[in-house]
Structure formats: C-alpha cells, structure tokens
PDB file of C-alpha atoms in Angstrom:
ATOM      1  CA  MET A   1      15.837 -15.496 -10.509  1.00 96.00           C
ATOM      2  CA  LYS A   2      15.716 -12.210  -8.626  1.00 97.00           C
ATOM      3  CA  LEU A   3      16.648 -11.281  -5.079  1.00 97.00           C
ATOM      4  CA  SER A   4      14.581  -8.541  -3.458  1.00 96.00           C
ATOM      5  CA  THR A   5      15.168  -7.476   0.121  1.00 92.00           C
ATOM      6  CA  GLY A   6      11.918  -5.615   0.574  1.00 87.00           C
ATOM      7  CA  TYR A   7      12.123  -2.427   2.636  1.00 84.00           C
ATOM      8  CA  VAL A   8      14.916  -2.503   5.194  1.00 87.00           C
ATOM      9  CA  ARG A   9      17.003   0.031   7.105  1.00 87.00           C
ATOM     10  CA  ALA A  10      20.347   0.561   5.395  1.00 91.00           C
ATOM     11  CA  SER A  11      22.047  -0.606   8.579  1.00 92.00           C
ATOM     12  CA  GLY A  12      20.424  -4.040   8.267  1.00 92.00           C
ATOM     13  CA  TYR A  13      20.591  -4.835   4.561  1.00 96.00           C
ATOM     14  CA  ALA A  14      23.469  -7.359   4.757  1.00 97.00           C
ATOM     15  CA  HIS A  15      21.642  -9.712   7.103  1.00 94.00           C
ATOM     16  CA  LYS A  16      18.475  -9.415   5.017  1.00 94.00           C
ATOM     17  CA  VAL A  17      20.361 -10.206   1.770  1.00 97.00           C
ATOM     18  CA  ARG A  18      21.820 -13.336   3.324  1.00 96.00           C
ATOM     19  CA  ARG A  19      18.464 -14.536   4.725  1.00 93.00           C
ATOM     20  CA  VAL A  20      16.582 -13.923   1.478  1.00 95.00           C
ATOM     21  CA  LEU A  21      19.282 -15.606  -0.598  1.00 97.00           C
ATOM     22  CA  PHE A  22      19.288 -18.689   1.635  1.00 95.00           C
ATOM     23  CA  ALA A  23      15.508 -18.915   1.236  1.00 94.00           C
ATOM     24  CA  LEU A  24      15.633 -18.494  -2.551  1.00 96.00           C
ATOM     25  CA  VAL A  25      18.289 -21.137  -3.288  1.00 96.00           C
ATOM     26  CA  ARG A  26      17.549 -23.690  -0.589  1.00 90.00           C
ATOM     27  CA  ARG A  27      18.576 -27.203  -1.673  1.00 89.00           C
ATOM     28  CA  ARG A  28      19.959 -25.917  -4.996  1.00 94.00           C
ATOM     29  CA  VAL A  29      23.231 -24.408  -3.830  1.00 96.00           C
ATOM     30  CA  GLU A  30      25.668 -25.364  -1.083  1.00 95.00           C
ATOM     31  CA  PRO A  31      25.447 -23.129   2.021  1.00 95.00           C
ATOM     32  CA  LYS A  32      29.128 -22.117   1.635  1.00 96.00           C
ATOM     33  CA  GLU A  33      28.298 -20.759  -1.835  1.00 97.00           C
ATOM     34  CA  VAL A  34      25.338 -18.784  -0.455  1.00 97.00           C
ATOM     35  CA  VAL A  35      27.608 -17.189   2.162  1.00 97.00           C
ATOM     36  CA  ARG A  36      30.236 -16.370  -0.491  1.00 98.00           C
ATOM     37  CA  ALA A  37      27.714 -14.901  -2.955  1.00 98.00           C
ATOM     38  CA  ALA A  38      25.917 -12.908  -0.236  1.00 98.00           C
ATOM     39  CA  GLY A  39      29.251 -11.469   0.915  1.00 98.00           C
ATOM     40  CA  GLU A  40      30.149 -10.478  -2.644  1.00 98.00           C
ATOM     41  CA  LEU A  41      26.780  -8.815  -3.213  1.00 98.00           C
ATOM     42  CA  ASN A  42      26.836  -7.093   0.161  1.00 98.00           C
ATOM     43  CA  GLN A  43      30.232  -5.557  -0.640  1.00 98.00           C
ATOM     44  CA  ARG A  44      28.895  -4.232  -3.960  1.00 98.00           C
ATOM     45  CA  ILE A  45      25.797  -2.826  -2.211  1.00 98.00           C
ATOM     46  CA  PHE A  46      27.956  -1.214   0.479  1.00 98.00           C
ATOM     47  CA  ASP A  47      30.111   0.505  -2.137  1.00 98.00           C
ATOM     48  CA  ARG A  48      27.030   1.862  -3.892  1.00 98.00           C
ATOM     49  CA  LEU A  49      25.484   3.064  -0.619  1.00 98.00           C
ATOM     50  CA  VAL A  50      28.690   4.956   0.193  1.00 97.00           C
ATOM     51  CA  GLU A  51      28.662   6.532  -3.295  1.00 97.00           C
ATOM     52  CA  MET A  52      24.998   7.511  -2.822  1.00 96.00           C
ATOM     53  CA  LYS A  53      25.712   8.920   0.667  1.00 95.00           C
ATOM     54  CA  VAL A  54      23.015   6.774   2.220  1.00 94.00           C
ATOM     55  CA  ASP A  55      22.636   7.157   5.989  1.00 90.00           C
ATOM     56  CA  LYS A  56      22.327   3.966   8.034  1.00 90.00           C
ATOM     57  CA  ALA A  57      18.873   5.118   9.227  1.00 83.00           C
ATOM     58  CA  ASP A  58      17.563   5.522   5.658  1.00 86.00           C
ATOM     59  CA  VAL A  59      15.308   2.836   4.248  1.00 84.00           C
ATOM     60  CA  ILE A  60      16.427   0.959   1.149  1.00 88.00           C
ATOM     61  CA  ARG A  61      15.145  -1.784  -1.113  1.00 91.00           C
ATOM     62  CA  VAL A  62      17.622  -3.848  -3.119  1.00 97.00           C
ATOM     63  CA  THR A  63      16.707  -5.941  -6.142  1.00 98.00           C
ATOM     64  CA  VAL A  64      19.174  -7.829  -8.303  1.00 98.00           C
ATOM     65  CA  PRO A  65      18.730 -10.660 -10.801  1.00 98.00           C
ATOM     66  CA  PHE A  66      20.985 -13.699 -10.577  1.00 98.00           C
ATOM     67  CA  SER A  67      21.439 -17.117 -12.035  1.00 98.00           C
ATOM     68  CA  ILE A  68      22.913 -20.382 -10.836  1.00 98.00           C
ATOM     69  CA  ARG A  69      25.658 -21.860 -13.003  1.00 97.00           C
ATOM     70  CA  ASP A  70      27.556 -24.994 -12.070  1.00 96.00           C
ATOM     71  CA  GLY A  71      26.464 -24.656  -8.443  1.00 96.00           C
ATOM     72  CA  GLN A  72      27.570 -21.005  -8.241  1.00 97.00           C
ATOM     73  CA  ILE A  73      25.449 -17.882  -7.861  1.00 98.00           C
ATOM     74  CA  VAL A  74      26.190 -15.338 -10.588  1.00 98.00           C
ATOM     75  CA  TRP A  75      24.922 -11.792  -9.976  1.00 98.00           C
ATOM     76  CA  ASP A  76      23.650  -9.546 -12.777  1.00 98.00           C
ATOM     77  CA  TYR A  77      25.235  -6.369 -11.439  1.00 98.00           C
ATOM     78  CA  GLU A  78      24.172  -4.389 -14.521  1.00 98.00           C
ATOM     79  CA  ASN A  79      20.591  -4.633 -13.232  1.00 98.00           C
ATOM     80  CA  LEU A  80      21.309  -4.088  -9.535  1.00 98.00           C
ATOM     81  CA  GLU A  81      18.750  -1.579  -8.246  1.00 98.00           C
ATOM     82  CA  ILE A  82      18.901   0.210  -4.917  1.00 97.00           C
ATOM     83  CA  GLU A  83      15.926   2.357  -4.008  1.00 91.00           C
ATOM     84  CA  VAL A  84      16.619   4.840  -1.213  1.00 91.00           C
ATOM     85  CA  TYR A  85      14.041   6.485   1.038  1.00 84.00           C
ATOM     86  CA  ARG A  86      15.745   9.136   3.104  1.00 85.00           C
ATOM     87  CA  ARG A  87      14.794   9.512   6.746  1.00 75.00           C
ATOM     88  CA  GLU A  88      13.812  13.150   6.218  1.00 73.00           C
ATOM     89  CA  GLU A  89      11.574  12.096   3.340  1.00 74.00           C
ATOM     90  CA  GLU A  90       9.989   9.439   5.549  1.00 68.00           C
ATOM     91  CA  GLU A  91       9.043  12.091   8.085  1.00 73.00           C
ATOM     92  CA  ASN A  92       7.509  14.218   5.325  1.00 68.00           C
ATOM     93  CA  LEU A  93       5.715  11.168   3.985  1.00 65.00           C
ATOM     94  CA  ALA A  94       4.414  10.294   7.452  1.00 64.00           C
ATOM     95  CA  ARG A  95       3.073  13.842   7.890  1.00 69.00           C
ATOM     96  CA  ALA A  96       1.469  13.741   4.450  1.00 62.00           C
ATOM     97  CA  MET A  97      -0.142  10.373   5.235  1.00 59.00           C
ATOM     98  CA  GLU A  98      -1.548  11.758   8.486  1.00 73.00           C
ATOM     99  CA  GLU A  99      -3.049  14.661   6.554  1.00 75.00           C
ATOM    100  CA  VAL A 100      -4.529  12.313   3.947  1.00 69.00           C
ATOM    101  CA  GLU A 101      -6.006  10.107   6.671  1.00 76.00           C
ATOM    102  CA  ALA A 102      -7.497  13.157   8.438  1.00 82.00           C
ATOM    103  CA  ARG A 103      -9.062  14.333   5.187  1.00 83.00           C
ATOM    104  CA  GLU A 104     -10.432  10.851   4.530  1.00 81.00           C
ATOM    105  CA  ARG A 105     -12.038  10.818   8.002  1.00 86.00           C
ATOM    106  CA  GLU A 106     -13.540  14.256   7.348  1.00 90.00           C
ATOM    107  CA  LEU A 107     -14.845  13.096   3.973  1.00 83.00           C
ATOM    108  CA  GLU A 108     -16.392  10.002   5.578  1.00 87.00           C
ATOM    109  CA  GLU A 109     -18.133  12.208   8.178  1.00 90.00           C
ATOM    110  CA  ARG A 110     -19.511  14.513   5.490  1.00 88.00           C
ATOM    111  CA  ILE A 111     -20.677  11.568   3.405  1.00 87.00           C
ATOM    112  CA  LYS A 112     -22.459  10.195   6.475  1.00 88.00           C
ATOM    113  CA  GLU A 113     -24.170  13.572   6.995  1.00 92.00           C
ATOM    114  CA  VAL A 114     -25.302  13.664   3.357  1.00 88.00           C
ATOM    115  CA  GLU A 115     -26.540  10.074   3.594  1.00 90.00           C
ATOM    116  CA  GLU A 116     -28.594  11.008   6.675  1.00 94.00           C
ATOM    117  CA  VAL A 117     -30.125  13.968   4.815  1.00 93.00           C
ATOM    118  CA  ALA A 118     -30.872  11.698   1.835  1.00 91.00           C
ATOM    119  CA  LEU A 119     -32.547   9.191   4.167  1.00 93.00           C
ATOM    120  CA  ARG A 120     -34.690  11.944   5.721  1.00 95.00           C
ATOM    121  CA  LEU A 121     -35.622  13.195   2.246  1.00 95.00           C
ATOM    122  CA  LYS A 122     -36.592   9.661   1.244  1.00 94.00           C
ATOM    123  CA  GLU A 123     -38.781   9.324   4.343  1.00 96.00           C
ATOM    124  CA  LEU A 124     -40.403  12.710   3.655  1.00 96.00           C
ATOM    125  CA  SER A 125     -40.940  11.733   0.025  1.00 95.00           C
ATOM    126  CA  GLU A 126     -42.647   8.486   1.080  1.00 95.00           C
ATOM    127  CA  GLU A 127     -44.796  10.414   3.573  1.00 95.00           C
ATOM    128  CA  LEU A 128     -45.808  12.887   0.847  1.00 95.00           C
ATOM    129  CA  LEU A 129     -46.728  10.055  -1.519  1.00 94.00           C
ATOM    130  CA  GLU A 130     -48.863   8.442   1.219  1.00 94.00           C
ATOM    131  CA  ARG A 131     -50.687  11.738   1.830  1.00 93.00           C
ATOM    132  CA  ILE A 132     -51.279  12.181  -1.899  1.00 92.00           C
ATOM    133  CA  GLU A 133     -52.729   8.664  -2.088  1.00 91.00           C
ATOM    134  CA  ARG A 134     -55.002   9.390   0.891  1.00 90.00           C
ATOM    135  CA  LEU A 135     -56.161  12.617  -0.755  1.00 89.00           C
ATOM    136  CA  LYS A 136     -56.907  10.742  -3.961  1.00 86.00           C
ATOM    137  CA  GLU A 137     -58.822   8.092  -2.017  1.00 85.00           C
ATOM    138  CA  GLU A 138     -60.781  10.770  -0.147  1.00 82.00           C
ATOM    139  CA  HIS A 139     -61.472  12.637  -3.383  1.00 77.00           C
ATOM    140  CA  THR A 140     -62.611   9.409  -5.097  1.00 78.00           C
ATOM    141  CA  SER A 141     -64.880   8.472  -2.182  1.00 73.00           C
ATOM    142  CA  LEU A 142     -66.348  11.989  -2.156  1.00 66.00           C
ATOM    143  CA  LYS A 143     -66.968  11.718  -5.869  1.00 65.00           C
ATOM    144  CA  ILE A 144     -68.715   8.357  -5.463  1.00 68.00           C
ATOM    145  CA  LYS A 145     -70.884   9.713  -2.610  1.00 66.00           C
ATOM    146  CA  ALA A 146     -71.812  12.690  -4.751  1.00 64.00           C
ATOM    147  CA  GLU A 147     -72.845  10.433  -7.600  1.00 65.00           C
ATOM    148  CA  GLU A 148     -75.098   8.338  -5.351  1.00 62.00           C
TER     149      GLU A 148
END
C-alpha cells in the first residue's frame, strides 16, 4: 500500500498524514496503531523537512509505501518521497500561469477572427459559384434562342 498526502502546506502535513492513514487502513488496523504509526512517520517527515530547510508556508507532497504485518503498520522509509514547492516558486508559477492564460485568450480571439474571415470567404465563394451558374444558364438560354 502507499500513503500519499496530496499537496499540503508544510505546516499541515501531520494532520493530513493521520487522516489519510486512518482512511487507508480502516477496519484493518486498530486506531491506536494508526496513531502510533502516523506519529512515527510524522517525526521522520519533520526531520527531513528540517534537513531540507522547508518553510512552513511551502507546499509539500509526501508519498511512502507501507505494509501491514501482524496488525502493525511498517513504513518503507527507503522509498519515502517528499516533493517541495517553495513559496517563491509558487509565486513565479502563478505569474507564469497568468501569462499562459492571457496568451491562450489572445490565441482564442485570433482564431475567432480567422474563423470569421473563413466564413466570409466561404459565403463569397458560394455567391461567386451562384453567379457563375446564372451566367452559364443565361449563356445556354442565349445559345438556344440563337439556334431557334
């Protein structure tokens, strides 16, 4: 099994770990064991966050595999992953997303303009074809009158 917190502020990871773990092992492990295992994992995460100099306002995502043996949760700490998204990076990302969204809106407007031109060209093309057909009809009727 694998626990994944999803994206959460570093200041709130411990509560999220506990909630997710309770949901994952419901009816398979005693609640006291969930509390013990969550506390153990949270201490390990805290130590790593301190080593990584993670600010409490940064966003993190924790994933760690685990197994259940004899009613106990056993963490696979070798595969503990902590992704960190720094607050400063978030602001840069937010600005970049705004720019992307603005460019997408501009692209949509330009596509709409081109579509309108294409529609007008189609209408003009149809009008030209109608006029050509009328000219052919007139030419054919003139030819028939001349032959009579």
